[in-house]
Amino acid sequence: MIRISIDAMGGDHGPEVTLPGLLRVAERRPDARFVLFGREDAVRPVLDRLPDLKAISDFTHCDVAVRMDDKPSQALRQGRWKSSMWKAIEAVKTGEADACISAGNTGALMAMSKFCLRTMADIERPAIAAIWPTIRGESIVLDVGATIGADAQQLVDFAILGAAMANALFDVERPTVGLLNVGVEEIKGQEEVKEAGRMLREAALDSMHYHGFVEGDDIGKGTVDVVVTEGFAGNIALKSAEGTARQIAEYLREAMNQTFLARLGYLLAHGAFQRLREKMDVRKINGGVFLGLRGIVVKSHGGADEEGFAAAVELGYEMVKSGVFDRTRATLDLYHARKPAALAGSAVSHT
Amino acid sequence: MIRISIDAMGGDHGPEVTLPGLLRVAERRPDARFVLFGREDAVRPVLDRLPDLKAISDFTHCDVAVRMDDKPSQALRQGRWKSSMWKAIEAVKTGEADACISAGNTGALMAMSKFCLRTMADIERPAIAAIWPTIRGESIVLDVGATIGADAQQLVDFAILGAAMANALFDVERPTVGLLNVGVEEIKGQEEVKEAGRMLREAALDSMHYHGFVEGDDIGKGTVDVVVTEGFAGNIALKSAEGTARQIAEYLREAMNQTFLARLGYLLAHGAFQRLREKMDVRKINGGVFLGLRGIVVKSHGGADEEGFAAAVELGYEMVKSGVFDRTRATLDLYHARKPAALAGSAVSHT
């Protein structure tokens, strides 16, 4: 049985979308159980309409719901200890749930998750990992926006976190890991990336195969299983790619509507377009996973529909089922035990 | 008459591609004249086959050709004063040409351009500007990789340079300008972007309309005419978008080949697919413009074919024809004359 706590109020549509989404998960994953948090007046009516979901869920009323446009500091001030978002995260901390899913605002969810769960030992800053569809299948890209800037050690930590996730979700023994960089050599700056490369090469971890630097177009090619970068560039890469996909879909729609022959061709090739649409369907890859915390939190897109929200919940479910957490812990322990720095200078801070 | 100097040796294919590319330009722009630099044994045979091009070109032999994998420092050491790349750039400095085009390696071209032409007064670092196709038309994105990291003043300079280019190329009176940022508020770091936003708002320049922050997916939407960012994030945004476009083209090709009906539909909708292909044709938007130097230099993609190289040359042609250079100079003078800092602290360094 896998228990998942849900901030039912999160997202642009709240319980009207999140709850039917959960029902879809329940149909596909019979051992899933839900712990719901939200306002009684908003959640109860929807839950009453869905008896199959009600039967496998616990519901707790919360007065406060974090708004989508609340600033993280504001959300913490007003929603700590009592909002549906906080309660859902807290359920992971207390062991009431194995993972927490929210479609609420990213900044608030990250701030509360850090405050409530705290980071894993040896991890200074959490990352948000996205699953990125590629020509070869899927890759993991992190960080896509949790923190701006990262030093070499943090990039190495992200590599370890991402590799553990790839290992668990994609079932690859030693996932390949690349550091996102620009192609031009001898360029000023980004010393952190070069230093992280040296560290990863020296560490020669069993849990991954360090590939070297990759460029922006390597992500979609699927050159590596895990692409590591700091949050500013990662977020911009993700959103640029999403923007391009939408742009091409728009071009395609226009082109197929322009002439009678095109429309006829479109009808005949309908099945093919359907498959293409499925490949490009962002709903199916919905969910940013917060890595590096003492518990699993998945952020669903705020505008996700039922199927999109279900995908995010299933991502959390898979993370639990595949034991990502323990694998990550094991690699981190191994890395930090072997690391010369841990034996020398920073031993104090790690004990 | 517009005179363009060409590093005929640049690119993966050298004169076999660059020269036929120039012939295409000559056919479309009758007032274009060329100043060619390259090795006699490589250029002369091709030029002899193209009498129409020969008639409007001057050719100068150069012993050295910068290789595609030379490091910038190596290229400078071995190719300064004498390589075809250097000579082509130098022709702009001496006034022999109005703009220089090379498909040679980016790092070397930038290093030589900086060394030979130097930056404009008040501009500390040059930027590479890319023309990005959007749903609304085209936008300019800079910097896409000239320099890693940029402080607030440099971002403001990029905004002025990009706006002048948009004003000239797109014929917009006051181009809209956005600073690339991540969506999450109250996030650590990237103070430079926030500070640049404050500076642009205060400056209230007549030459642009400062829109505010934009995110990665705003680029493809065409939310603003000019997107400003530092080179690391800009390069990664550009390459991620290119990668996504190629990935979707690959999906589409696969989908249309899978069944008989799909293939039939594809045949019927052939014209529509053709239009789509043209829209997605990276050749048509080939060319990274070096901005902020005392002369116009355009970098063509190394792998560009004849049409791709021609597009880069025509971009240089348009830059000259539209008077980008003088417009930029005028805006810079105005900005730096009005800037309080110029009157106070930094007056010494600017006189």
XYZ file of C-alpha atoms in Angstrom:
702
model
C 0.000 0.000 0.000
C 1.321 3.437 -0.924
C -0.111 6.436 0.859
C -0.049 9.802 -0.817
C -0.927 13.109 0.781
C -2.678 15.641 -1.413
C -3.030 19.386 -1.158
C -6.513 19.255 -2.672
C -6.763 23.075 -2.884
C -3.673 23.541 -5.062
C -3.764 24.445 -8.735
C -5.885 26.742 -10.828
C -8.994 24.572 -10.446
C -8.698 23.075 -6.927
C -10.675 19.974 -5.828
C -12.817 19.922 -8.988
C -9.719 18.737 -10.857
C -7.439 17.234 -8.234
C -10.040 14.769 -6.867
C -11.210 13.336 -10.220
C -7.490 13.085 -11.053
C -6.970 10.911 -7.981
C -9.818 8.648 -9.035
C -7.942 7.952 -12.281
C -4.858 7.036 -10.272
C -6.909 4.747 -8.020
C -8.256 2.904 -11.056
C -4.744 2.286 -12.385
C -2.949 1.718 -9.056
C -5.211 -0.304 -6.756
C -2.789 -0.118 -3.825
C -2.788 3.702 -3.694
C -4.364 5.403 -0.672
C -4.911 9.133 -0.237
C -4.697 11.577 2.617
C -6.525 14.727 1.571
C -6.208 18.241 2.960
C -8.412 21.181 2.026
C -11.377 23.341 2.918
C -14.432 21.312 3.938
C -16.838 23.369 1.809
C -14.715 22.899 -1.296
C -13.589 19.280 -0.917
C -16.554 17.521 0.708
C -19.115 18.062 -2.097
C -16.704 16.724 -4.727
C -15.653 13.803 -2.555
C -19.293 12.881 -1.955
C -19.760 12.634 -5.701
C -16.839 10.177 -5.965
C -17.628 7.270 -3.588
C -14.819 5.058 -4.961
C -12.276 7.724 -4.103
C -13.905 8.479 -0.754
C -13.544 4.815 0.228
C -9.755 4.921 -0.003
C -9.151 8.454 1.283
C -8.880 10.243 4.612
C -9.913 13.859 4.586
C -8.834 16.592 6.993
C -10.285 20.083 6.917
C -7.849 23.026 6.787
C -8.936 26.649 7.153
C -6.233 28.141 5.012
C -5.429 27.552 1.344
C -2.247 29.027 -0.136
C -3.114 31.174 -3.125
C -1.397 30.712 -6.497
C -0.006 34.260 -6.376
C 1.102 34.266 -2.726
C 4.773 35.031 -2.320
C 6.696 32.229 -0.611
C 7.362 34.369 2.483
C 3.691 35.356 2.646
C 2.567 31.738 2.255
C 4.889 30.667 5.068
C 3.664 33.446 7.331
C -0.020 32.798 6.741
C -0.077 29.098 5.971
C 2.526 27.437 8.164
C 1.141 24.765 10.539
C -2.355 25.103 9.150
C -2.745 25.408 5.364
C -3.685 22.400 3.229
C -0.278 22.668 1.562
C 1.583 22.579 4.859
C -0.541 19.733 6.243
C 0.041 17.630 3.141
C 3.805 18.093 3.444
C 3.691 17.466 7.185
C 1.929 14.143 6.586
C 5.145 12.965 4.894
C 7.204 14.115 7.846
C 5.029 12.315 10.395
C 4.980 9.156 8.285
C 1.257 9.366 7.671
C 2.031 9.519 3.936
C 4.880 8.281 1.725
C 4.819 11.229 -0.689
C 3.074 14.579 -1.096
C 1.609 16.082 -4.278
C 0.475 19.673 -4.786
C -0.500 21.706 -7.822
C -0.121 24.847 -5.713
C 2.377 27.605 -6.255
C 5.953 26.406 -6.702
C 7.732 28.974 -4.572
C 5.423 28.403 -1.606
C 5.588 24.619 -1.937
C 9.386 24.671 -2.037
C 9.642 27.111 0.896
C 7.261 25.019 3.035
C 8.883 21.735 2.024
C 12.325 23.013 3.000
C 11.009 24.400 6.265
C 8.975 21.343 7.213
C 10.994 18.423 5.852
C 14.471 19.988 5.712
C 17.228 18.850 3.399
C 18.929 15.459 3.595
C 22.206 15.283 5.487
C 25.078 16.413 3.206
C 22.674 18.226 0.893
C 22.763 21.983 1.116
C 20.082 22.907 -1.379
C 17.192 20.998 -2.898
C 16.578 20.801 -6.646
C 13.511 20.428 -8.836
C 13.866 17.568 -11.309
C 11.814 17.440 -14.510
C 11.256 14.430 -16.729
C 12.082 15.515 -20.281
C 10.860 13.512 -23.300
C 13.688 12.838 -25.747
C 14.173 11.092 -29.087
C 15.547 8.100 -27.169
C 12.866 8.064 -24.462
C 13.047 10.180 -21.330
C 15.746 12.010 -19.416
C 15.862 13.795 -16.079
C 16.869 17.450 -15.988
C 17.677 19.216 -12.727
C 17.608 21.839 -11.291
C 14.787 23.496 -13.241
C 14.243 26.370 -10.862
C 14.548 25.617 -7.147
C 17.673 27.681 -6.662
C 19.527 30.258 -8.699
C 23.225 29.527 -9.094
C 24.981 26.474 -7.701
C 28.570 25.858 -6.699
C 30.520 22.812 -7.835
C 29.629 20.711 -4.766
C 25.941 21.455 -5.227
C 26.124 20.433 -8.875
C 27.762 17.164 -7.811
C 24.966 16.636 -5.277
C 22.392 17.275 -8.026
C 24.164 14.649 -10.161
C 23.887 12.087 -7.359
C 20.233 12.931 -6.706
C 19.352 12.821 -10.394
C 21.201 9.558 -11.001
C 19.369 7.874 -8.125
C 16.066 9.025 -9.597
C 16.996 7.785 -13.088
C 18.200 4.510 -11.674
C 14.873 3.975 -9.934
C 12.446 5.327 -12.538
C 14.147 4.190 -15.755
C 15.580 1.023 -14.322
C 19.105 1.725 -15.602
C 21.957 0.305 -13.557
C 24.394 3.185 -14.085
C 22.624 6.170 -15.598
C 24.744 8.479 -17.759
C 25.105 11.983 -16.351
C 26.055 15.176 -18.216
C 26.748 18.707 -17.022
C 24.972 21.368 -19.065
C 27.452 23.820 -20.550
C 28.000 26.044 -23.566
C 30.037 24.796 -26.466
C 32.618 27.472 -26.691
C 35.883 26.547 -25.048
C 38.167 28.885 -23.142
C 35.215 31.008 -22.271
C 35.185 33.131 -19.168
C 33.306 32.032 -16.082
C 31.207 28.994 -15.207
C 34.179 27.702 -13.265
C 31.651 25.837 -11.096
C 30.643 23.623 -14.018
C 34.246 22.777 -14.884
C 35.080 22.106 -11.242
C 32.000 19.894 -10.851
C 33.181 17.952 -13.903
C 36.569 17.371 -12.329
C 34.944 16.271 -9.060
C 32.573 13.842 -10.767
C 35.394 12.343 -12.788
C 37.556 11.883 -9.703
C 34.737 10.475 -7.599
C 34.153 7.723 -10.213
C 30.895 6.747 -8.523
C 29.416 3.302 -9.079
C 25.935 4.787 -9.191
C 26.477 6.690 -12.440
C 28.536 7.022 -15.567
C 29.777 10.614 -15.833
C 29.595 11.503 -19.518
C 31.081 15.027 -19.497
C 29.600 18.303 -20.715
C 26.445 18.415 -22.814
C 24.864 21.332 -24.665
C 21.268 22.518 -24.823
C 20.416 20.481 -27.915
C 21.720 17.301 -26.287
C 18.761 17.303 -23.905
C 16.183 16.514 -26.606
C 18.574 14.071 -28.261
C 18.681 12.043 -25.069
C 22.487 12.062 -25.084
C 22.484 11.325 -21.329
C 19.956 10.023 -18.800
C 20.522 12.909 -16.410
C 21.297 16.544 -17.300
C 22.637 18.616 -14.410
C 22.556 22.409 -14.246
C 21.812 25.238 -11.849
C 18.251 26.488 -11.566
C 18.339 29.650 -13.664
C 19.662 28.047 -16.856
C 17.625 24.877 -16.188
C 14.380 26.772 -15.862
C 15.073 28.769 -19.015
C 15.995 25.607 -20.951
C 12.762 23.892 -19.872
C 10.517 26.827 -20.683
C 12.262 27.559 -24.010
C 11.704 23.946 -25.042
C 8.045 24.043 -23.924
C 7.578 27.288 -25.822
C 9.095 25.795 -28.962
C 6.869 22.715 -28.767
C 3.766 24.902 -28.468
C 4.969 27.105 -31.294
C 5.442 24.163 -33.666
C 2.068 22.687 -32.699
C 0.581 26.052 -33.649
C 2.445 26.101 -36.999
C 1.228 22.556 -37.677
C -2.374 23.412 -36.849
C -2.236 26.426 -39.169
C -0.585 24.505 -41.998
C -3.155 21.672 -41.809
C -6.051 24.119 -41.977
C -4.917 26.140 -44.941
C -6.136 24.101 -47.916
C -8.737 21.458 -48.673
C -6.040 18.892 -49.546
C -4.233 19.560 -46.297
C -7.449 19.052 -44.319
C -8.153 15.821 -46.186
C -4.607 14.621 -45.617
C -4.950 15.496 -41.969
C -8.104 13.367 -41.719
C -6.408 10.371 -43.333
C -3.311 10.710 -41.187
C -5.444 11.248 -38.103
C -4.027 8.269 -36.251
C -0.494 9.456 -36.890
C -1.300 12.952 -35.653
C -2.904 11.404 -32.601
C 0.324 9.534 -31.829
C 2.307 12.717 -32.385
C 0.001 14.599 -30.044
C 0.482 11.927 -27.413
C 4.239 12.212 -27.751
C 4.045 15.955 -27.362
C 1.428 15.798 -24.593
C 2.877 17.739 -21.704
C 0.208 16.317 -19.379
C 1.862 12.916 -19.498
C 5.131 14.284 -18.227
C 3.615 16.595 -15.654
C 5.379 16.799 -12.320
C 8.500 18.439 -10.956
C 10.085 16.276 -8.279
C 11.702 18.024 -5.315
C 14.957 16.196 -4.658
C 17.286 16.457 -1.688
C 14.602 16.791 0.979
C 13.861 14.303 3.766
C 10.737 13.175 1.967
C 9.181 13.072 -1.485
C 7.273 16.094 -2.754
C 5.985 16.402 -6.315
C 4.795 19.669 -7.818
C 2.093 19.368 -10.462
C 1.608 22.128 -13.022
C -0.956 24.590 -11.675
C -3.008 24.459 -14.847
C -2.979 20.644 -15.085
C -6.239 18.911 -15.943
C -7.407 15.623 -14.351
C -5.055 13.494 -16.430
C -2.154 15.864 -15.865
C -2.676 15.873 -12.111
C -2.975 12.086 -12.169
C 0.399 11.897 -13.950
C 2.048 13.951 -11.203
C 0.499 11.743 -8.517
C 1.664 8.614 -10.318
C 5.153 10.064 -10.513
C 5.156 10.403 -6.731
C 3.780 6.864 -6.465
C 6.612 5.507 -8.648
C 9.198 7.409 -6.649
C 7.992 5.666 -3.500
C 7.538 2.263 -5.079
C 11.018 2.230 -6.622
C 12.717 3.201 -3.397
C 14.423 6.316 -4.769
C 14.820 7.710 -1.318
C 16.873 4.852 0.113
C 18.997 4.569 -3.017
C 19.792 8.270 -2.864
C 20.694 8.011 0.806
C 22.975 5.048 0.137
C 24.863 6.815 -2.679
C 25.203 10.006 -0.695
C 26.598 8.113 2.301
C 29.069 6.303 0.089
C 30.161 9.477 -1.665
C 30.581 11.527 1.468
C 32.336 8.741 3.342
C 34.925 8.397 0.567
C 35.307 12.078 -0.196
C 38.716 13.284 1.037
C 37.185 16.601 2.071
C 34.804 14.831 4.422
C 37.738 13.191 6.164
C 39.607 16.430 6.470
C 38.107 19.914 6.620
C 34.393 19.475 6.604
C 34.186 16.417 8.856
C 32.867 18.519 11.713
C 29.939 19.907 9.792
C 28.881 16.473 8.630
C 28.747 14.690 11.958
C 26.658 49.561 -53.212
C 27.250 47.405 -50.171
C 30.637 45.715 -49.822
C 30.885 42.546 -47.797
C 34.109 40.829 -46.796
C 34.024 37.049 -46.700
C 36.199 34.529 -44.915
C 35.817 32.047 -47.780
C 37.615 29.275 -45.851
C 35.220 29.264 -42.875
C 32.668 26.541 -42.228
C 32.652 22.780 -42.554
C 32.712 22.930 -46.357
C 34.816 26.035 -47.201
C 34.683 27.757 -50.618
C 32.637 24.941 -52.210
C 29.684 26.209 -50.190
C 30.477 29.810 -49.300
C 31.060 30.957 -52.916
C 27.915 29.447 -54.477
C 26.106 30.967 -51.470
C 27.406 34.406 -52.457
C 26.166 33.926 -55.998
C 22.644 33.480 -54.611
C 23.014 36.724 -52.692
C 24.277 38.502 -55.809
C 21.218 37.385 -57.752
C 18.868 38.747 -55.093
C 20.847 41.892 -54.143
C 22.319 43.428 -57.274
C 24.185 46.148 -55.355
C 26.210 43.656 -53.255
C 29.978 43.470 -53.842
C 32.338 40.962 -52.238
C 35.865 41.038 -50.890
C 37.045 37.445 -50.579
C 39.866 36.052 -48.463
C 41.169 32.488 -48.591
C 43.778 30.110 -49.906
C 44.430 30.540 -53.641
C 44.342 26.796 -54.339
C 40.968 26.388 -52.638
C 39.176 29.546 -53.722
C 40.437 30.204 -57.284
C 39.071 27.006 -58.928
C 35.588 27.594 -57.496
C 35.634 31.278 -58.376
C 36.648 30.464 -61.965
C 33.556 28.291 -62.265
C 31.329 31.203 -61.177
C 32.049 34.092 -63.584
C 29.059 36.160 -62.402
C 30.428 36.108 -58.869
C 33.988 36.708 -60.011
C 32.883 39.867 -61.820
C 31.710 41.515 -58.594
C 34.382 40.174 -56.234
C 37.941 41.010 -55.235
C 40.004 38.072 -54.067
C 43.060 38.136 -51.812
C 45.130 35.050 -51.064
C 45.850 34.219 -47.393
C 48.269 31.497 -46.317
C 46.514 30.619 -43.088
C 42.983 29.348 -42.521
C 41.648 29.087 -38.976
C 40.467 25.537 -38.307
C 37.018 24.770 -36.913
C 38.511 23.181 -33.796
C 41.227 25.765 -33.112
C 40.958 27.287 -29.686
C 40.438 31.064 -29.747
C 43.888 31.700 -28.212
C 45.508 29.346 -30.719
C 43.659 30.978 -33.630
C 44.801 34.399 -32.468
C 48.403 33.252 -32.100
C 48.574 31.546 -35.475
C 46.117 33.534 -37.523
C 46.411 37.130 -36.415
C 47.402 39.594 -39.199
C 47.376 36.860 -41.848
C 44.509 34.335 -41.758
C 41.503 34.675 -44.070
C 39.334 35.224 -40.989
C 41.511 38.042 -39.701
C 41.802 39.674 -43.126
C 38.030 39.606 -43.613
C 37.511 41.321 -40.262
C 40.300 43.798 -40.947
C 38.627 44.807 -44.216
C 35.788 46.211 -42.098
C 38.238 48.135 -39.939
C 40.013 49.704 -42.912
C 36.721 50.587 -44.572
C 37.315 48.266 -47.492
C 34.116 46.435 -46.524
C 30.906 47.411 -44.696
C 30.416 44.067 -42.969
C 32.222 40.751 -42.532
C 30.743 37.243 -42.713
C 32.412 34.006 -41.623
C 31.189 30.469 -41.077
C 34.389 29.746 -39.158
C 34.638 28.839 -35.506
C 32.720 31.136 -33.191
C 35.292 31.494 -30.433
C 38.066 32.418 -32.866
C 35.856 34.822 -34.812
C 34.794 36.593 -31.618
C 38.349 36.749 -30.252
C 39.709 38.165 -33.521
C 36.793 40.587 -33.939
C 37.330 41.956 -30.434
C 41.064 42.240 -30.976
C 40.861 43.796 -34.424
C 37.739 45.975 -34.283
C 37.475 46.567 -30.511
C 34.251 47.363 -28.710
C 32.284 50.563 -29.192
C 32.878 53.344 -26.680
C 30.787 52.740 -23.498
C 30.429 49.028 -24.345
C 32.455 46.695 -22.202
C 31.587 43.371 -23.779
C 30.149 42.383 -27.124
C 27.143 40.090 -27.500
C 25.973 37.614 -30.102
C 22.410 38.283 -31.236
C 20.269 35.561 -32.796
C 17.091 36.050 -34.783
C 14.473 33.750 -33.282
C 11.316 32.785 -35.203
C 8.184 33.249 -33.090
C 4.443 32.774 -33.452
C 4.150 36.531 -34.096
C 7.109 36.749 -36.477
C 10.693 37.184 -35.369
C 12.458 38.369 -32.245
C 16.063 39.117 -31.372
C 17.678 37.219 -28.506
C 21.026 38.270 -27.062
C 23.553 37.304 -25.767
C 23.520 33.708 -27.047
C 27.060 32.876 -26.056
C 29.667 35.607 -26.448
C 30.243 36.018 -22.734
C 29.333 34.065 -19.639
C 27.635 36.144 -16.979
C 26.810 39.821 -17.296
C 26.349 42.567 -14.743
C 23.374 44.939 -14.743
C 25.122 47.602 -16.831
C 26.111 45.032 -19.450
C 22.532 43.757 -19.638
C 21.354 47.340 -20.166
C 23.941 47.746 -22.935
C 22.676 44.526 -24.550
C 19.141 45.943 -24.402
C 20.254 49.094 -26.228
C 22.190 47.105 -28.836
C 19.317 44.657 -29.393
C 16.711 47.410 -29.625
C 18.748 49.250 -32.268
C 18.979 46.026 -34.274
C 15.235 45.354 -33.974
C 14.453 48.924 -34.863
C 16.513 48.623 -38.042
C 15.686 45.065 -39.132
C 12.012 44.858 -38.143
C 11.251 48.506 -38.828
C 9.588 49.030 -35.441
C 9.804 52.535 -34.000
C 10.164 51.519 -30.330
C 10.861 47.785 -30.043
C 9.635 46.086 -26.866
C 12.449 44.710 -24.711
C 12.232 41.996 -22.028
C 14.789 40.653 -19.563
C 14.897 36.858 -19.429
C 14.214 35.621 -15.910
C 12.659 32.709 -14.026
C 9.084 32.917 -12.868
C 9.565 32.314 -9.214
C 9.586 35.472 -7.168
C 11.707 36.148 -4.109
C 14.267 33.726 -5.377
C 17.885 34.037 -4.403
C 20.415 35.528 -6.772
C 20.166 37.026 -10.264
C 20.325 40.433 -8.637
C 21.878 41.632 -11.906
C 18.644 40.970 -13.800
C 16.539 42.818 -11.224
C 18.986 45.712 -11.136
C 19.048 45.905 -14.945
C 15.247 46.045 -14.866
C 15.351 48.989 -12.475
C 17.945 50.763 -14.629
C 15.965 50.279 -17.845
C 12.784 51.528 -16.212
C 14.525 54.619 -14.857
C 16.315 55.345 -18.121
C 12.961 55.435 -19.969
C 14.749 55.453 -23.322
C 12.969 56.718 -26.418
C 14.552 53.947 -28.461
C 12.676 51.099 -26.762
C 9.697 50.149 -24.673
C 10.927 48.202 -21.638
C 8.373 45.455 -21.053
C 9.753 43.847 -17.874
C 10.764 40.255 -17.199
C 9.944 37.458 -19.615
C 10.276 33.684 -19.185
C 11.716 31.039 -21.502
C 8.369 30.268 -23.134
C 7.792 33.934 -23.929
C 10.562 33.823 -26.533
C 8.623 31.540 -28.918
C 5.402 33.423 -28.194
C 7.007 36.605 -29.439
C 5.989 38.470 -26.278
C 8.711 41.071 -26.925
C 10.836 42.125 -29.914
C 14.095 41.810 -27.980
C 14.954 39.268 -25.267
C 18.008 40.167 -23.179
C 20.048 37.668 -21.149
C 23.639 36.759 -20.351
C 25.435 34.338 -22.624
C 25.248 31.096 -20.652
C 21.469 31.041 -20.243
C 21.008 32.522 -23.734
C 23.094 29.822 -25.381
C 21.275 27.089 -23.492
C 17.871 28.570 -24.366
C 18.790 28.722 -28.064
C 20.164 25.197 -28.214
C 17.312 23.710 -26.177
C 14.832 25.258 -28.573
C 16.776 24.009 -31.616
C 16.938 20.551 -30.069
C 13.197 20.534 -29.449
C 12.450 21.591 -33.021
C 14.600 18.761 -34.395
C 13.037 16.311 -31.963
C 9.491 17.170 -33.054
C 10.466 17.006 -36.732
C 11.760 13.499 -36.001
C 8.519 12.518 -34.196
C 6.517 13.863 -37.121
C 8.582 11.974 -39.678
C 8.167 8.742 -37.716
C 4.433 9.233 -37.215
C 3.848 9.914 -40.928
C 5.716 6.772 -41.925
C 3.967 4.337 -39.644
C 0.825 3.394 -41.557
C -0.421 3.422 -45.129
C -3.143 5.946 -44.291
C -0.604 8.230 -42.654
C 1.622 8.079 -45.732
C -1.346 8.805 -47.996
C -2.419 11.674 -45.776
C 1.110 12.977 -45.848
C 1.102 12.966 -49.652
C -2.181 14.860 -49.814
C -1.072 17.397 -47.244
C 2.310 17.704 -48.912
C 1.988 21.435 -49.577
C 1.109 22.055 -45.940
C 4.081 20.048 -44.729
C 6.246 22.017 -47.125
C 5.082 25.285 -45.591
C 5.696 23.870 -42.123
C 9.188 22.814 -43.146
C 9.890 26.306 -44.440
C 8.730 27.794 -41.160
C 10.998 25.456 -39.244
C 13.897 25.872 -41.677
C 16.853 26.936 -39.595
C 18.760 27.894 -42.744
C 16.520 30.892 -43.248
C 17.379 32.294 -39.870
C 21.069 31.492 -40.017
C 23.447 34.085 -38.636
C 24.563 35.293 -35.240
C 25.282 39.007 -35.289
C 28.161 40.303 -33.174
C 26.920 43.489 -31.537
C 28.857 46.119 -29.646
C 31.948 46.094 -31.863
C 33.197 48.957 -34.046
C 32.006 47.164 -37.161
C 29.507 44.538 -38.283
C 30.492 40.870 -38.105
C 28.049 38.020 -38.760
C 28.753 34.423 -37.836
C 27.153 31.792 -40.081
C 26.533 28.288 -38.784
C 29.573 26.149 -39.628
C 27.415 23.434 -41.169
C 25.337 25.856 -43.251
C 24.633 24.923 -46.879
C 24.637 27.448 -49.750
C 21.219 28.847 -48.866
C 22.109 28.983 -45.180
C 25.326 30.870 -45.855
C 23.477 33.208 -48.206
C 20.998 33.979 -45.397
C 23.856 34.962 -43.067
C 25.382 37.194 -45.751
C 22.017 38.825 -46.405
C 21.646 39.467 -42.685
C 24.942 41.370 -42.765
C 23.747 43.200 -45.877
C 20.521 44.258 -44.136
C 22.443 45.398 -41.073
C 24.474 47.750 -43.248
C 21.570 48.912 -45.403
C 19.366 49.742 -42.423
C 22.060 51.747 -40.696
C 22.023 49.748 -37.465
C 25.470 50.980 -36.583
C 24.660 54.686 -36.554
C 21.381 54.138 -34.760
C 23.137 52.174 -32.048
C 25.783 54.855 -31.675
C 23.139 57.566 -31.385
C 21.202 55.719 -28.675
C 24.344 54.880 -26.735
C 25.484 58.512 -26.810
C 22.103 59.689 -25.634
C 21.935 57.109 -22.850
C 25.425 57.712 -21.561
C 25.103 61.482 -21.778
C 21.939 61.415 -19.658
C 23.051 58.736 -17.246
C 23.725 60.298 -13.828
C 26.606 57.859 -13.277
C 28.348 59.170 -16.375
C 28.187 62.675 -14.960
C 29.483 61.561 -11.614
C 31.718 58.594 -10.936
C 32.549 57.043 -14.248
C 33.003 60.272 -16.217
C 36.760 59.861 -16.240
C 36.734 56.422 -17.811
C 34.419 57.530 -20.607
C 36.280 60.594 -21.822
